[in-house]
PDB file of N, CA and C and ligand atoms in Angstrom:
ATOM      1  N   MET A   1     293.355 184.382 129.346  1.00  0.00           N
ATOM      2  CA  MET A   1     292.101 184.653 130.039  1.00  0.00           C
ATOM      3  C   MET A   1     292.069 183.948 131.397  1.00  0.00           C
ATOM      4  N   ALA A   2     292.543 182.706 131.442  1.00  0.00           N
ATOM      5  CA  ALA A   2     292.516 181.969 132.708  1.00  0.00           C
ATOM      6  C   ALA A   2     293.284 182.707 133.785  1.00  0.00           C
ATOM      7  N   GLU A   3     294.406 183.302 133.389  1.00  0.00           N
ATOM      8  CA  GLU A   3     295.219 184.045 134.353  1.00  0.00           C
ATOM      9  C   GLU A   3     294.439 185.246 134.888  1.00  0.00           C
ATOM     10  N   VAL A   4     293.743 185.923 133.988  1.00  0.00           N
ATOM     11  CA  VAL A   4     292.949 187.089 134.381  1.00  0.00           C
ATOM     12  C   VAL A   4     291.888 186.676 135.390  1.00  0.00           C
ATOM     13  N   ILE A   5     291.208 185.583 135.106  1.00  0.00           N
ATOM     14  CA  ILE A   5     290.133 185.124 135.984  1.00  0.00           C
ATOM     15  C   ILE A   5     290.685 184.726 137.343  1.00  0.00           C
ATOM     16  N   GLU A   6     291.805 184.047 137.329  1.00  0.00           N
ATOM     17  CA  GLU A   6     292.406 183.630 138.592  1.00  0.00           C
ATOM     18  C   GLU A   6     292.732 184.841 139.454  1.00  0.00           C
ATOM     19  N   LYS A   7     293.270 185.883 138.845  1.00  0.00           N
ATOM     20  CA  LYS A   7     293.599 187.096 139.595  1.00  0.00           C
ATOM     21  C   LYS A   7     292.341 187.719 140.176  1.00  0.00           C
ATOM     22  N   THR A   8     291.281 187.743 139.378  1.00  0.00           N
ATOM     23  CA  THR A   8     290.055 188.383 139.830  1.00  0.00           C
ATOM     24  C   THR A   8     289.447 187.628 141.003  1.00  0.00           C
ATOM     25  N   LYS A   9     289.550 186.305 140.991  1.00  0.00           N
ATOM     26  CA  LYS A   9     289.041 185.523 142.117  1.00  0.00           C
ATOM     27  C   LYS A   9     289.721 185.941 143.414  1.00  0.00           C
ATOM     28  N   LYS A  10     290.959 186.406 143.273  1.00  0.00           N
ATOM     29  CA  LYS A  10     291.694 186.825 144.458  1.00  0.00           C
ATOM     30  C   LYS A  10     291.454 188.297 144.780  1.00  0.00           C
ATOM     31  N   GLY A  11     290.609 188.949 144.018  1.00  0.00           N
ATOM     32  CA  GLY A  11     290.248 190.306 144.349  1.00  0.00           C
ATOM     33  C   GLY A  11     290.942 191.393 143.551  1.00  0.00           C
ATOM     34  N   THR A  12     291.578 191.042 142.444  1.00  0.00           N
ATOM     35  CA  THR A  12     292.197 192.059 141.600  1.00  0.00           C
ATOM     36  C   THR A  12     291.109 192.937 140.989  1.00  0.00           C
ATOM     37  N   PRO A  13     291.242 194.248 141.058  1.00  0.00           N
ATOM     38  CA  PRO A  13     290.219 195.113 140.482  1.00  0.00           C
ATOM     39  C   PRO A  13     289.995 194.847 138.999  1.00  0.00           C
ATOM     40  N   VAL A  14     288.768 195.026 138.562  1.00  0.00           N
ATOM     41  CA  VAL A  14     288.404 194.765 137.176  1.00  0.00           C
ATOM     42  C   VAL A  14     289.225 195.608 136.207  1.00  0.00           C
ATOM     43  N   GLU A  15     289.616 196.802 136.626  1.00  0.00           N
ATOM     44  CA  GLU A  15     290.389 197.678 135.736  1.00  0.00           C
ATOM     45  C   GLU A  15     291.705 197.028 135.328  1.00  0.00           C
ATOM     46  N   GLU A  16     292.146 196.049 136.056  1.00  0.00           N
ATOM     47  CA  GLU A  16     293.424 195.409 135.764  1.00  0.00           C
ATOM     48  C   GLU A  16     293.275 194.182 134.881  1.00  0.00           C
ATOM     49  N   THR A  17     292.241 194.136 134.093  1.00  0.00           N
ATOM     50  CA  THR A  17     292.023 192.983 133.229  1.00  0.00           C
ATOM     51  C   THR A  17     292.414 193.301 131.790  1.00  0.00           C
ATOM     52  N   ASN A  18     293.395 194.140 131.635  1.00  0.00           N
ATOM     53  CA  ASN A  18     293.936 194.494 130.325  1.00  0.00           C
ATOM     54  C   ASN A  18     292.881 195.062 129.379  1.00  0.00           C
ATOM     55  N   GLY A  19     291.902 195.704 129.918  1.00  0.00           N
ATOM     56  CA  GLY A  19     290.888 196.356 129.089  1.00  0.00           C
ATOM     57  C   GLY A  19     289.946 195.410 128.380  1.00  0.00           C
ATOM     58  N   VAL A  20     289.970 194.140 128.722  1.00  0.00           N
ATOM     59  CA  VAL A  20     289.075 193.182 128.055  1.00  0.00           C
ATOM     60  C   VAL A  20     287.642 193.473 128.471  1.00  0.00           C
ATOM     61  N   ASN A  21     286.785 193.624 127.502  1.00  0.00           N
ATOM     62  CA  ASN A  21     285.362 193.810 127.781  1.00  0.00           C
ATOM     63  C   ASN A  21     284.570 192.974 126.792  1.00  0.00           C
ATOM     64  N   PHE A  22     284.012 191.887 127.284  1.00  0.00           N
ATOM     65  CA  PHE A  22     283.270 190.967 126.423  1.00  0.00           C
ATOM     66  C   PHE A  22     282.155 191.683 125.670  1.00  0.00           C
ATOM     67  N   TRP A  23     281.558 192.681 126.319  1.00  0.00           N
ATOM     68  CA  TRP A  23     280.369 193.326 125.767  1.00  0.00           C
ATOM     69  C   TRP A  23     280.681 194.500 124.858  1.00  0.00           C
ATOM     70  N   ALA A  24     281.928 194.793 124.652  1.00  0.00           N
ATOM     71  CA  ALA A  24     282.318 196.013 123.938  1.00  0.00           C
ATOM     72  C   ALA A  24     281.608 196.181 122.592  1.00  0.00           C
ATOM     73  N   ASP A  25     281.467 195.123 121.835  1.00  0.00           N
ATOM     74  CA  ASP A  25     280.852 195.219 120.511  1.00  0.00           C
ATOM     75  C   ASP A  25     279.492 194.521 120.463  1.00  0.00           C
ATOM     76  N   LYS A  26     278.864 194.414 121.649  1.00  0.00           N
ATOM     77  CA  LYS A  26     277.589 193.692 121.732  1.00  0.00           C
ATOM     78  C   LYS A  26     276.591 194.485 122.568  1.00  0.00           C
ATOM     79  N   GLN A  27     275.341 194.083 122.471  1.00  0.00           N
ATOM     80  CA  GLN A  27     274.350 194.645 123.384  1.00  0.00           C
ATOM     81  C   GLN A  27     274.417 193.823 124.665  1.00  0.00           C
ATOM     82  N   ALA A  28     274.812 194.468 125.740  1.00  0.00           N
ATOM     83  CA  ALA A  28     275.021 193.754 127.003  1.00  0.00           C
ATOM     84  C   ALA A  28     273.723 193.122 127.504  1.00  0.00           C
ATOM     85  N   CYS A  29     273.882 192.054 128.275  1.00  0.00           N
ATOM     86  CA  CYS A  29     272.704 191.311 128.741  1.00  0.00           C
ATOM     87  C   CYS A  29     271.772 192.199 129.553  1.00  0.00           C
ATOM     88  N   TRP A  30     272.322 193.097 130.367  1.00  0.00           N
ATOM     89  CA  TRP A  30     271.462 193.931 131.210  1.00  0.00           C
ATOM     90  C   TRP A  30     270.677 194.940 130.383  1.00  0.00           C
ATOM     91  N   GLU A  31     271.178 195.241 129.182  1.00  0.00           N
ATOM     92  CA  GLU A  31     270.406 196.094 128.279  1.00  0.00           C
ATOM     93  C   GLU A  31     269.351 195.263 127.561  1.00  0.00           C
ATOM     94  N   LYS A  32     269.778 194.116 127.082  1.00  0.00           N
ATOM     95  CA  LYS A  32     268.845 193.238 126.358  1.00  0.00           C
ATOM     96  C   LYS A  32     267.681 192.802 127.255  1.00  0.00           C
ATOM     97  N   CYS A  33     267.964 192.599 128.531  1.00  0.00           N
ATOM     98  CA  CYS A  33     266.936 192.114 129.464  1.00  0.00           C
ATOM     99  C   CYS A  33     266.294 193.254 130.256  1.00  0.00           C
ATOM    100  N   HIS A  34     266.694 194.487 129.984  1.00  0.00           N
ATOM    101  CA  HIS A  34     266.118 195.660 130.659  1.00  0.00           C
ATOM    102  C   HIS A  34     266.190 195.540 132.185  1.00  0.00           C
ATOM    103  N   CYS A  35     267.345 195.179 132.694  1.00  0.00           N
ATOM    104  CA  CYS A  35     267.499 195.044 134.147  1.00  0.00           C
ATOM    105  C   CYS A  35     267.377 196.405 134.836  1.00  0.00           C
ATOM    106  N   PRO A  36     266.665 196.463 135.946  1.00  0.00           N
ATOM    107  CA  PRO A  36     266.564 197.714 136.700  1.00  0.00           C
ATOM    108  C   PRO A  36     267.898 198.066 137.354  1.00  0.00           C
ATOM    109  N   GLU A  37     268.056 199.342 137.697  1.00  0.00           N
ATOM    110  CA  GLU A  37     269.316 199.841 138.276  1.00  0.00           C
ATOM    111  C   GLU A  37     269.743 199.027 139.494  1.00  0.00           C
ATOM    112  N   MET A  38     268.796 198.668 140.303  1.00  0.00           N
ATOM    113  CA  MET A  38     269.093 197.918 141.528  1.00  0.00           C
ATOM    114  C   MET A  38     269.813 196.602 141.201  1.00  0.00           C
ATOM    115  N   ILE A  39     269.363 195.949 140.155  1.00  0.00           N
ATOM    116  CA  ILE A  39     269.986 194.690 139.747  1.00  0.00           C
ATOM    117  C   ILE A  39     271.344 194.966 139.108  1.00  0.00           C
ATOM    118  N   LYS A  40     271.388 195.957 138.222  1.00  0.00           N
ATOM    119  CA  LYS A  40     272.651 196.269 137.545  1.00  0.00           C
ATOM    120  C   LYS A  40     273.755 196.589 138.540  1.00  0.00           C
ATOM    121  N   ALA A  41     273.390 197.244 139.607  1.00  0.00           N
ATOM    122  CA  ALA A  41     274.400 197.639 140.597  1.00  0.00           C
ATOM    123  C   ALA A  41     275.010 196.434 141.299  1.00  0.00           C
ATOM    124  N   GLU A  42     274.265 195.345 141.393  1.00  0.00           N
ATOM    125  CA  GLU A  42     274.725 194.197 142.176  1.00  0.00           C
ATOM    126  C   GLU A  42     275.133 192.983 141.347  1.00  0.00           C
ATOM    127  N   CYS A  43     274.636 192.887 140.151  1.00  0.00           N
ATOM    128  CA  CYS A  43     274.872 191.672 139.364  1.00  0.00           C
ATOM    129  C   CYS A  43     276.326 191.587 138.909  1.00  0.00           C
ATOM    130  N   PRO A  44     276.952 190.430 139.071  1.00  0.00           N
ATOM    131  CA  PRO A  44     278.343 190.298 138.629  1.00  0.00           C
ATOM    132  C   PRO A  44     278.504 190.437 137.119  1.00  0.00           C
ATOM    133  N   ALA A  45     277.431 190.293 136.365  1.00  0.00           N
ATOM    134  CA  ALA A  45     277.548 190.470 134.910  1.00  0.00           C
ATOM    135  C   ALA A  45     277.972 191.899 134.569  1.00  0.00           C
ATOM    136  N   THR A  46     277.497 192.871 135.334  1.00  0.00           N
ATOM    137  CA  THR A  46     277.890 194.260 135.073  1.00  0.00           C
ATOM    138  C   THR A  46     279.222 194.592 135.726  1.00  0.00           C
ATOM    139  N   ASN A  47     279.509 193.947 136.819  1.00  0.00           N
ATOM    140  CA  ASN A  47     280.725 194.270 137.562  1.00  0.00           C
ATOM    141  C   ASN A  47     281.965 193.556 137.038  1.00  0.00           C
ATOM    142  N   TYR A  48     281.776 192.500 136.273  1.00  0.00           N
ATOM    143  CA  TYR A  48     282.910 191.723 135.734  1.00  0.00           C
ATOM    144  C   TYR A  48     282.691 191.530 134.245  1.00  0.00           C
ATOM    145  N   GLN A  49     282.842 192.597 133.513  1.00  0.00           N
ATOM    146  CA  GLN A  49     282.474 192.580 132.101  1.00  0.00           C
ATOM    147  C   GLN A  49     283.500 191.927 131.192  1.00  0.00           C
ATOM    148  N   PHE A  50     284.587 191.454 131.746  1.00  0.00           N
ATOM    149  CA  PHE A  50     285.580 190.803 130.887  1.00  0.00           C
ATOM    150  C   PHE A  50     285.210 189.361 130.566  1.00  0.00           C
ATOM    151  N   VAL A  51     284.156 188.848 131.183  1.00  0.00           N
ATOM    152  CA  VAL A  51     283.650 187.513 130.829  1.00  0.00           C
ATOM    153  C   VAL A  51     282.166 187.614 130.494  1.00  0.00           C
ATOM    154  N   ALA A  52     281.710 186.678 129.686  1.00  0.00           N
ATOM    155  CA  ALA A  52     280.289 186.629 129.337  1.00  0.00           C
ATOM    156  C   ALA A  52     279.476 186.280 130.578  1.00  0.00           C
ATOM    157  N   CYS A  53     278.261 186.771 130.622  1.00  0.00           N
ATOM    158  CA  CYS A  53     277.418 186.545 131.803  1.00  0.00           C
ATOM    159  C   CYS A  53     277.204 185.066 132.096  1.00  0.00           C
ATOM    160  N   TRP A  54     277.090 184.245 131.042  1.00  0.00           N
ATOM    161  CA  TRP A  54     276.827 182.817 131.284  1.00  0.00           C
ATOM    162  C   TRP A  54     278.043 182.110 131.873  1.00  0.00           C
ATOM    163  N   GLU A  55     279.190 182.776 131.878  1.00  0.00           N
ATOM    164  CA  GLU A  55     280.409 182.187 132.455  1.00  0.00           C
ATOM    165  C   GLU A  55     280.632 182.636 133.900  1.00  0.00           C
ATOM    166  N   ILE A  56     279.656 183.340 134.468  1.00  0.00           N
ATOM    167  CA  ILE A  56     279.786 183.862 135.827  1.00  0.00           C
ATOM    168  C   ILE A  56     278.774 183.190 136.753  1.00  0.00           C
ATOM    169  N   GLU A  57     279.269 182.673 137.830  1.00  0.00           N
ATOM    170  CA  GLU A  57     278.394 182.093 138.849  1.00  0.00           C
ATOM    171  C   GLU A  57     277.573 183.203 139.518  1.00  0.00           C
ATOM    172  N   GLY A  58     276.307 182.917 139.761  1.00  0.00           N
ATOM    173  CA  GLY A  58     275.509 183.824 140.587  1.00  0.00           C
ATOM    174  C   GLY A  58     275.040 185.110 139.947  1.00  0.00           C
ATOM    175  N   THR A  59     274.872 185.109 138.612  1.00  0.00           N
ATOM    176  CA  THR A  59     274.223 186.273 138.013  1.00  0.00           C
ATOM    177  C   THR A  59     272.755 186.269 138.446  1.00  0.00           C
ATOM    178  N   TYR A  60     272.129 187.394 138.327  1.00  0.00           N
ATOM    179  CA  TYR A  60     270.738 187.542 138.771  1.00  0.00           C
ATOM    180  C   TYR A  60     269.840 186.438 138.216  1.00  0.00           C
ATOM    181  N   CYS A  61     269.957 186.201 136.926  1.00  0.00           N
ATOM    182  CA  CYS A  61     269.042 185.239 136.309  1.00  0.00           C
ATOM    183  C   CYS A  61     269.361 183.795 136.661  1.00  0.00           C
ATOM    184  N   LYS A  62     270.546 183.484 137.130  1.00  0.00           N
ATOM    185  CA  LYS A  62     270.862 182.099 137.498  1.00  0.00           C
ATOM    186  C   LYS A  62     270.346 181.725 138.888  1.00  0.00           C
ATOM    187  N   LEU A  63     269.996 182.714 139.671  1.00  0.00           N
ATOM    188  CA  LEU A  63     269.562 182.431 141.031  1.00  0.00           C
ATOM    189  C   LEU A  63     268.105 182.010 141.045  1.00  0.00           C
ATOM    190  N   ASP A  64     267.791 181.080 141.909  1.00  0.00           N
ATOM    191  CA  ASP A  64     266.380 180.751 142.077  1.00  0.00           C
ATOM    192  C   ASP A  64     265.942 181.163 143.483  1.00  0.00           C
ATOM    193  N   ASP A  65     264.763 180.783 143.847  1.00  0.00           N
ATOM    194  CA  ASP A  65     264.215 181.259 145.117  1.00  0.00           C
ATOM    195  C   ASP A  65     264.634 180.407 146.308  1.00  0.00           C
ATOM    196  N   ASN A  66     265.437 179.402 146.070  1.00  0.00           N
ATOM    197  CA  ASN A  66     265.762 178.467 147.150  1.00  0.00           C
ATOM    198  C   ASN A  66     267.192 178.602 147.651  1.00  0.00           C
ATOM    199  N   GLY A  67     267.751 179.770 147.496  1.00  0.00           N
ATOM    200  CA  GLY A  67     269.085 179.984 148.028  1.00  0.00           C
ATOM    201  C   GLY A  67     270.195 179.398 147.177  1.00  0.00           C
ATOM    202  N   ALA A  68     269.919 179.130 145.891  1.00  0.00           N
ATOM    203  CA  ALA A  68     270.950 178.575 145.022  1.00  0.00           C
ATOM    204  C   ALA A  68     272.069 179.594 144.838  1.00  0.00           C
ATOM    205  N   THR A  69     273.276 179.091 144.644  1.00  0.00           N
ATOM    206  CA  THR A  69     274.404 180.005 144.463  1.00  0.00           C
ATOM    207  C   THR A  69     274.554 180.452 143.020  1.00  0.00           C
ATOM    208  N   GLY A  70     273.784 179.856 142.131  1.00  0.00           N
ATOM    209  CA  GLY A  70     273.832 180.312 140.748  1.00  0.00           C
ATOM    210  C   GLY A  70     274.849 179.595 139.886  1.00  0.00           C
ATOM    211  N   LYS A  71     275.071 178.330 140.176  1.00  0.00           N
ATOM    212  CA  LYS A  71     275.983 177.537 139.333  1.00  0.00           C
ATOM    213  C   LYS A  71     275.240 176.874 138.171  1.00  0.00           C
ATOM    214  N   ASP A  72     273.920 176.792 138.300  1.00  0.00           N
ATOM    215  CA  ASP A  72     273.127 176.121 137.270  1.00  0.00           C
ATOM    216  C   ASP A  72     272.964 177.037 136.059  1.00  0.00           C
ATOM    217  N   THR A  73     273.474 176.594 134.931  1.00  0.00           N
ATOM    218  CA  THR A  73     273.430 177.431 133.724  1.00  0.00           C
ATOM    219  C   THR A  73     272.334 176.993 132.755  1.00  0.00           C
ATOM    220  N   SER A  74     271.421 176.149 133.217  1.00  0.00           N
ATOM    221  CA  SER A  74     270.400 175.658 132.286  1.00  0.00           C
ATOM    222  C   SER A  74     269.545 176.802 131.741  1.00  0.00           C
ATOM    223  N   ILE A  75     269.337 177.834 132.537  1.00  0.00           N
ATOM    224  CA  ILE A  75     268.561 178.974 132.029  1.00  0.00           C
ATOM    225  C   ILE A  75     269.293 179.672 130.887  1.00  0.00           C
ATOM    226  N   CYS A  76     270.622 179.665 130.944  1.00  0.00           N
ATOM    227  CA  CYS A  76     271.420 180.315 129.902  1.00  0.00           C
ATOM    228  C   CYS A  76     271.258 179.602 128.552  1.00  0.00           C
ATOM    229  N   GLU A  77     271.105 178.285 128.609  1.00  0.00           N
ATOM    230  CA  GLU A  77     271.011 177.521 127.363  1.00  0.00           C
ATOM    231  C   GLU A  77     269.808 177.924 126.522  1.00  0.00           C
ATOM    232  N   VAL A  78     268.779 178.457 127.171  1.00  0.00           N
ATOM    233  CA  VAL A  78     267.591 178.870 126.426  1.00  0.00           C
ATOM    234  C   VAL A  78     267.474 180.396 126.345  1.00  0.00           C
ATOM    235  N   CYS A  79     268.491 181.081 126.793  1.00  0.00           N
ATOM    236  CA  CYS A  79     268.445 182.549 126.846  1.00  0.00           C
ATOM    237  C   CYS A  79     268.855 183.177 125.508  1.00  0.00           C
ATOM    238  N   ARG A  80     268.173 184.238 125.125  1.00  0.00           N
ATOM    239  CA  ARG A  80     268.471 184.892 123.851  1.00  0.00           C
ATOM    240  C   ARG A  80     269.851 185.536 123.837  1.00  0.00           C
ATOM    241  N   VAL A  81     270.351 185.916 125.018  1.00  0.00           N
ATOM    242  CA  VAL A  81     271.684 186.536 125.062  1.00  0.00           C
ATOM    243  C   VAL A  81     272.748 185.498 124.704  1.00  0.00           C
ATOM    244  N   TYR A  82     272.679 184.328 125.339  1.00  0.00           N
ATOM    245  CA  TYR A  82     273.631 183.260 125.033  1.00  0.00           C
ATOM    246  C   TYR A  82     273.451 182.776 123.597  1.00  0.00           C
ATOM    247  N   LYS A  83     272.215 182.645 123.166  1.00  0.00           N
ATOM    248  CA  LYS A  83     271.972 182.165 121.807  1.00  0.00           C
ATOM    249  C   LYS A  83     272.569 183.108 120.785  1.00  0.00           C
ATOM    250  N   LYS A  84     272.531 184.391 121.082  1.00  0.00           N
ATOM    251  CA  LYS A  84     273.059 185.374 120.128  1.00  0.00           C
ATOM    252  C   LYS A  84     274.585 185.437 120.159  1.00  0.00           C
ATOM    253  N   TYR A  85     275.168 185.378 121.343  1.00  0.00           N
ATOM    254  CA  TYR A  85     276.608 185.622 121.451  1.00  0.00           C
ATOM    255  C   TYR A  85     277.434 184.414 121.873  1.00  0.00           C
ATOM    256  N   GLY A  86     276.805 183.318 122.182  1.00  0.00           N
ATOM    257  CA  GLY A  86     277.544 182.169 122.709  1.00  0.00           C
ATOM    258  C   GLY A  86     278.217 181.297 121.662  1.00  0.00           C
ATOM    259  N   ASN A  87     277.945 181.564 120.389  1.00  0.00           N
ATOM    260  CA  ASN A  87     278.561 180.814 119.286  1.00  0.00           C
ATOM    261  C   ASN A  87     278.379 179.297 119.417  1.00  0.00           C
ATOM    262  N   GLY A  88     277.359 178.884 120.120  1.00  0.00           N
ATOM    263  CA  GLY A  88     277.087 177.452 120.245  1.00  0.00           C
ATOM    264  C   GLY A  88     278.109 176.695 121.075  1.00  0.00           C
ATOM    265  N   GLU A  89     278.998 177.421 121.733  1.00  0.00           N
ATOM    266  CA  GLU A  89     280.027 176.745 122.545  1.00  0.00           C
ATOM    267  C   GLU A  89     279.424 176.285 123.881  1.00  0.00           C
ATOM    268  N   PRO A  90     279.923 175.179 124.423  1.00  0.00           N
ATOM    269  CA  PRO A  90     279.402 174.701 125.710  1.00  0.00           C
ATOM    270  C   PRO A  90     279.586 175.755 126.801  1.00  0.00           C
ATOM    271  N   ILE A  91     278.643 175.813 127.716  1.00  0.00           N
ATOM    272  CA  ILE A  91     278.720 176.804 128.792  1.00  0.00           C
ATOM    273  C   ILE A  91     279.547 176.241 129.936  1.00  0.00           C
ATOM    274  N   ARG A  92     280.498 177.037 130.359  1.00  0.00           N
ATOM    275  CA  ARG A  92     281.359 176.630 131.477  1.00  0.00           C
ATOM    276  C   ARG A  92     281.571 177.846 132.376  1.00  0.00           C
ATOM    277  N   ILE A  93     281.254 177.702 133.649  1.00  0.00           N
ATOM    278  CA  ILE A  93     281.457 178.814 134.589  1.00  0.00           C
ATOM    279  C   ILE A  93     282.958 179.039 134.770  1.00  0.00           C
ATOM    280  N   LYS A  94     283.375 180.290 134.604  1.00  0.00           N
ATOM    281  CA  LYS A  94     284.798 180.629 134.742  1.00  0.00           C
ATOM    282  C   LYS A  94     285.073 181.551 135.926  1.00  0.00           C
ATOM    283  N   LEU A  95     284.059 182.280 136.333  1.00  0.00           N
ATOM    284  CA  LEU A  95     284.249 183.220 137.441  1.00  0.00           C
ATOM    285  C   LEU A  95     283.333 182.834 138.604  1.00  0.00           C
ATOM    286  N   PHE A  96     283.960 182.479 139.705  1.00  0.00           N
ATOM    287  CA  PHE A  96     283.216 182.005 140.874  1.00  0.00           C
ATOM    288  C   PHE A  96     283.321 183.006 142.031  1.00  0.00           C
ATOM    289  N   GLY A  97     282.369 182.905 142.931  1.00  0.00           N
ATOM    290  CA  GLY A  97     282.487 183.624 144.193  1.00  0.00           C
ATOM    291  C   GLY A  97     282.167 185.105 144.144  1.00  0.00           C
ATOM    292  N   LYS A  98     281.581 185.569 143.047  1.00  0.00           N
ATOM    293  CA  LYS A  98     281.238 186.993 142.933  1.00  0.00           C
ATOM    294  C   LYS A  98     279.740 187.194 142.777  1.00  0.00           C
ATOM    295  N   GLY A  99     278.986 186.134 142.990  1.00  0.00           N
ATOM    296  CA  GLY A  99     277.557 186.179 142.704  1.00  0.00           C
ATOM    297  C   GLY A  99     276.739 187.043 143.649  1.00  0.00           C
ATOM    298  N   MET A 100     275.538 187.328 143.200  1.00  0.00           N
ATOM    299  CA  MET A 100     274.606 188.132 143.983  1.00  0.00           C
ATOM    300  C   MET A 100     274.077 187.356 145.176  1.00  0.00           C
ATOM    301  N   ASP A 101     273.669 188.074 146.151  1.00  0.00           N
ATOM    302  CA  ASP A 101     272.982 187.504 147.301  1.00  0.00           C
ATOM    303  C   ASP A 101     271.557 187.155 146.865  1.00  0.00           C
ATOM    304  N   THR A 102     271.141 185.933 147.103  1.00  0.00           N
ATOM    305  CA  THR A 102     269.799 185.534 146.679  1.00  0.00           C
ATOM    306  C   THR A 102     268.715 186.367 147.361  1.00  0.00           C
ATOM    307  N   GLN A 103     269.017 186.882 148.537  1.00  0.00           N
ATOM    308  CA  GLN A 103     268.019 187.707 149.222  1.00  0.00           C
ATOM    309  C   GLN A 103     267.718 188.973 148.426  1.00  0.00           C
ATOM    310  N   LEU A 104     268.725 189.463 147.708  1.00  0.00           N
ATOM    311  CA  LEU A 104     268.513 190.657 146.903  1.00  0.00           C
ATOM    312  C   LEU A 104     267.514 190.376 145.777  1.00  0.00           C
ATOM    313  N   LYS A 105     267.582 189.188 145.238  1.00  0.00           N
ATOM    314  CA  LYS A 105     266.631 188.832 144.190  1.00  0.00           C
ATOM    315  C   LYS A 105     265.206 188.857 144.740  1.00  0.00           C
ATOM    316  N   GLU A 106     265.048 188.348 145.941  1.00  0.00           N
ATOM    317  CA  GLU A 106     263.729 188.376 146.566  1.00  0.00           C
ATOM    318  C   GLU A 106     263.257 189.812 146.773  1.00  0.00           C
ATOM    319  N   LEU A 107     264.173 190.653 147.213  1.00  0.00           N
ATOM    320  CA  LEU A 107     263.843 192.065 147.426  1.00  0.00           C
ATOM    321  C   LEU A 107     263.401 192.722 146.123  1.00  0.00           C
ATOM    322  N   ALA A 108     264.122 192.427 145.045  1.00  0.00           N
ATOM    323  CA  ALA A 108     263.798 193.019 143.758  1.00  0.00           C
ATOM    324  C   ALA A 108     262.396 192.613 143.321  1.00  0.00           C
ATOM    325  N   LYS A 109     262.029 191.380 143.615  1.00  0.00           N
ATOM    326  CA  LYS A 109     260.688 190.904 143.235  1.00  0.00           C
ATOM    327  C   LYS A 109     259.609 191.670 143.971  1.00  0.00           C
ATOM    328  N   THR A 110     259.829 191.899 145.256  1.00  0.00           N
ATOM    329  CA  THR A 110     258.798 192.582 146.026  1.00  0.00           C
ATOM    330  C   THR A 110     258.729 194.068 145.671  1.00  0.00           C
ATOM    331  N   ALA A 111     259.811 194.595 145.112  1.00  0.00           N
ATOM    332  CA  ALA A 111     259.831 196.012 144.736  1.00  0.00           C
ATOM    333  C   ALA A 111     259.110 196.272 143.432  1.00  0.00           C
ATOM    334  N   LYS A 112     258.803 195.201 142.662  1.00  0.00           N
ATOM    335  CA  LYS A 112     258.161 195.380 141.348  1.00  0.00           C
ATOM    336  C   LYS A 112     256.735 195.848 141.491  1.00  0.00           C
TER     337      LYS A 112
HETATM  338  S1  SF4 B 201     270.268 183.745 131.579  1.00  0.00           S
HETATM  339 FE1  SF4 B 201     272.482 183.380 131.405  1.00  0.00          FE
HETATM  340  S2  SF4 B 201     273.008 184.039 129.298  1.00  0.00           S
HETATM  341 FE2  SF4 B 201     271.017 184.938 129.834  1.00  0.00          FE
HETATM  342  S3  SF4 B 201     271.451 186.971 130.601  1.00  0.00           S
HETATM  343 FE3  SF4 B 201     271.359 185.528 132.370  1.00  0.00          FE
HETATM  344  S4  SF4 B 201     273.468 184.868 132.755  1.00  0.00           S
HETATM  345 FE4  SF4 B 201     273.363 185.769 130.692  1.00  0.00          FE
END
């Protein structure tokens, strides 16, 4: 897995991740949280499905309103998605540099 992640950081297309899909036998976070299309299109959780959302920097829910890059996983610790699928394992970010633009989160809020 580490090798796969390293390649992706360098821009290897997701299709080249040996078909690994963390969500294959689960209800994906964007379904569980009813994310709108606008968010799904941009969130790295949907674009990099070979890792769990809590292992990705800058998912929609990790961003706050102050320009954070989304490294803080404290929200994940109380999230029903992590609680259901995280097996109680410690959260560690594995995929960096693919996060959403915080401005998009602001836009999504005003569109509601
Ligand atoms: S809060 Fe964390 S675990 Fe929950 S859906 Fe967002 S990234 Fe995934």
